[in-house]
Amino acid sequence: MRALVVDSNGTYVDATFGRGGHSRAILTRLSDAGRLIAIDRDPEAVAAGRAFAAADRRFCAVRGRFGEITDLLAQVGVRGGLSGILLDLGVSSPQLDTAGRGFSFAVEGPLDLRMDPEQGESAAQWLAHASEDEIATILRDYGEERFARRIARSIVSARCKEPLATTTQLAGVVARSVPTREPGKHPATRTFQALRIRINEELDEIQRCLRQSCDLLATTGRLVVISFHSLEDRIVKRFMRRESDGLALPKGLPVTSAELHGRLRVLGKPLRPSAAEIQANPRARSAVLRVAERLP
């Protein structure tokens, strides 16, 4: 909140509303003139946000992907000049904790993994037709799974006997496929991460939102991003670095230094949770927070 809320009268976007933890914290720092727009693609999250909005005229919730942030803000009459954008990436705790959403391998539920269960293919539907090569590539690229080929082969073999319809079915197939386990991790952790990213096109959404952020932020506006694994954080880090470096042009061109400077300034080093925070909230253990400020 210290990094994000630089103007109590400003307009902010919580682009990953979830159940509104960040939004509540932002609103406590806004004046009566401030405004907060929340975005989420999950219909349950948006329903919670709209009930929340009824109690605070400074707040409104919009349903959609944060990769469509410019169009979604236009729907509520906002076309730029933002004082801050917050992205808290990945799956939300309510999604993990609700067995029927199919995000957790720890409890049995339908193998869904969609953040918006009304759009696109579920994980079960995709796994029913994807080739072994496609599955292995997704597990390797999005899950950084070293046993990707072995797991993909087992999934294809298992689906020939019966459809993979539940989370525990898939978790069992993965567990039987890997010869060793990472300490403290379920063997299906990386597989579920990879499938979730693929089903929801998460990395593409992050890149699309970041590309739009500079045009939406006012001068001194803040971009604050919390990532939870290396694939997300790498995209954010490279974007902020590229936008802070500015254009890389050959020497001798007739342009001034002011025309070459970047659109963002990275503020401070990445922040990570303290031992006390991790003890209180174990899901924060891998979180990395990066902050950048919009330059004139």
Coordinates of N, CA, C and O in Angstrom, one line a residue, residues 210-221 239-247 260-266 292-296:
L210 N 0.6 -5.5 -19.0 CA 1.8 -4.7 -18.8 C 2.0 -3.7 -20.0 O 2.3 -2.5 -19.8
R211 N 1.8 -4.2 -21.2 CA 2.0 -3.3 -22.4 C 1.1 -2.1 -22.3 O 1.4 -1.0 -22.8
Q212 N -0.1 -2.3 -21.8 CA -1.1 -1.2 -21.7 C -0.9 -0.3 -20.5 O -1.4 0.9 -20.5
S213 N -0.2 -0.7 -19.5 CA -0.1 0.0 -18.3 C 0.5 1.4 -18.4 O 0.0 2.3 -17.8
C214 N 1.6 1.5 -19.2 CA 2.2 2.8 -19.3 C 1.3 3.9 -19.9 O 1.4 5.0 -19.5
D215 N 0.5 3.5 -20.8 CA -0.4 4.5 -21.4 C -1.5 4.8 -20.5 O -2.2 5.9 -20.6
L216 N -1.8 4.0 -19.5 CA -2.9 4.3 -18.6 C -2.5 5.1 -17.4 O -3.3 5.7 -16.7
L217 N -1.3 5.0 -17.0 CA -0.8 5.6 -15.8 C -0.5 7.1 -16.0 O 0.1 7.5 -17.0
A218 N -0.9 7.9 -15.0 CA -0.5 9.3 -15.0 C 1.0 9.5 -14.6 O 1.5 8.5 -14.1
T219 N 1.6 10.6 -14.9 CA 2.9 10.8 -14.4 C 3.0 10.7 -12.9 O 2.1 11.2 -12.1
T220 N 4.0 10.0 -12.4 CA 4.2 9.5 -11.0 C 3.2 8.4 -10.5 O 3.3 8.0 -9.4
G221 N 2.4 8.0 -11.4 CA 1.5 6.8 -11.1 C 2.4 5.5 -10.9 O 3.4 5.4 -11.5
F239 N 10.0 -6.5 -18.4 CA 9.1 -5.4 -18.8 C 9.6 -4.1 -18.1 O 9.8 -3.0 -18.8
M240 N 9.7 -4.1 -16.8 CA 10.1 -2.9 -16.1 C 11.5 -2.4 -16.5 O 11.7 -1.2 -16.6
R241 N 12.4 -3.4 -16.7 CA 13.7 -3.0 -17.1 C 13.7 -2.4 -18.5 O 14.4 -1.4 -18.7
R242 N 13.0 -3.0 -19.4 CA 12.9 -2.5 -20.8 C 12.3 -1.1 -20.8 O 12.8 -0.2 -21.5
E243 N 11.2 -0.9 -20.1 CA 10.6 0.4 -20.1 C 11.4 1.5 -19.3 O 11.1 2.7 -19.5
S244 N 12.2 1.1 -18.4 CA 13.1 2.0 -17.7 C 14.3 2.4 -18.6 O 14.8 3.5 -18.4
D245 N 14.8 1.5 -19.4 CA 16.0 1.7 -20.2 C 15.7 2.7 -21.4 O 16.5 3.4 -21.9
G246 N 14.4 2.7 -21.9 CA 14.1 3.5 -23.1 C 14.5 2.9 -24.4 O 15.0 1.7 -24.4
L247 N 14.4 3.6 -25.4 CA 14.8 3.1 -26.8 C 16.3 2.9 -26.9 O 17.1 3.7 -26.5
L260 N 14.8 9.8 -25.6 CA 15.2 8.4 -25.5 C 14.9 7.8 -24.1 O 14.9 6.6 -24.0
H261 N 14.6 8.6 -23.1 CA 14.4 8.0 -21.8 C 13.2 7.1 -21.7 O 12.3 7.3 -22.5
G262 N 13.2 6.2 -20.8 CA 12.2 5.2 -20.6 C 10.9 5.8 -20.1 O 10.9 7.0 -19.6
R263 N 9.9 5.0 -20.1 CA 8.6 5.5 -19.5 C 8.4 5.2 -18.1 O 7.5 5.7 -17.4
L264 N 9.2 4.3 -17.5 CA 9.1 3.9 -16.1 C 10.4 4.1 -15.4 O 11.5 4.0 -16.0
R265 N 10.3 4.2 -14.1 CA 11.5 4.2 -13.2 C 11.3 3.1 -12.2 O 10.2 3.1 -11.5
V266 N 12.1 2.1 -12.1 CA 12.0 1.0 -11.1 C 12.4 1.6 -9.8 O 13.4 2.3 -9.6
A292 N 7.2 0.1 -10.0 CA 7.8 1.1 -10.9 C 6.9 2.3 -11.0 O 5.7 2.2 -10.7
E293 N 7.5 3.5 -11.3 CA 6.8 4.7 -11.4 C 6.8 5.3 -12.8 O 7.8 5.2 -13.5
R294 N 5.6 5.8 -13.2 CA 5.5 6.4 -14.5 C 6.2 7.7 -14.6 O 6.0 8.6 -13.8
L295 N 7.1 7.9 -15.6 CA 7.9 9.1 -15.8 C 7.1 10.0 -16.7 O 6.2 9.6 -17.5
P296 N 7.4 11.3 -16.7 CA 6.8 12.3 -17.6 C 7.0 11.9 -19.1 O 8.0 11.4 -19.4

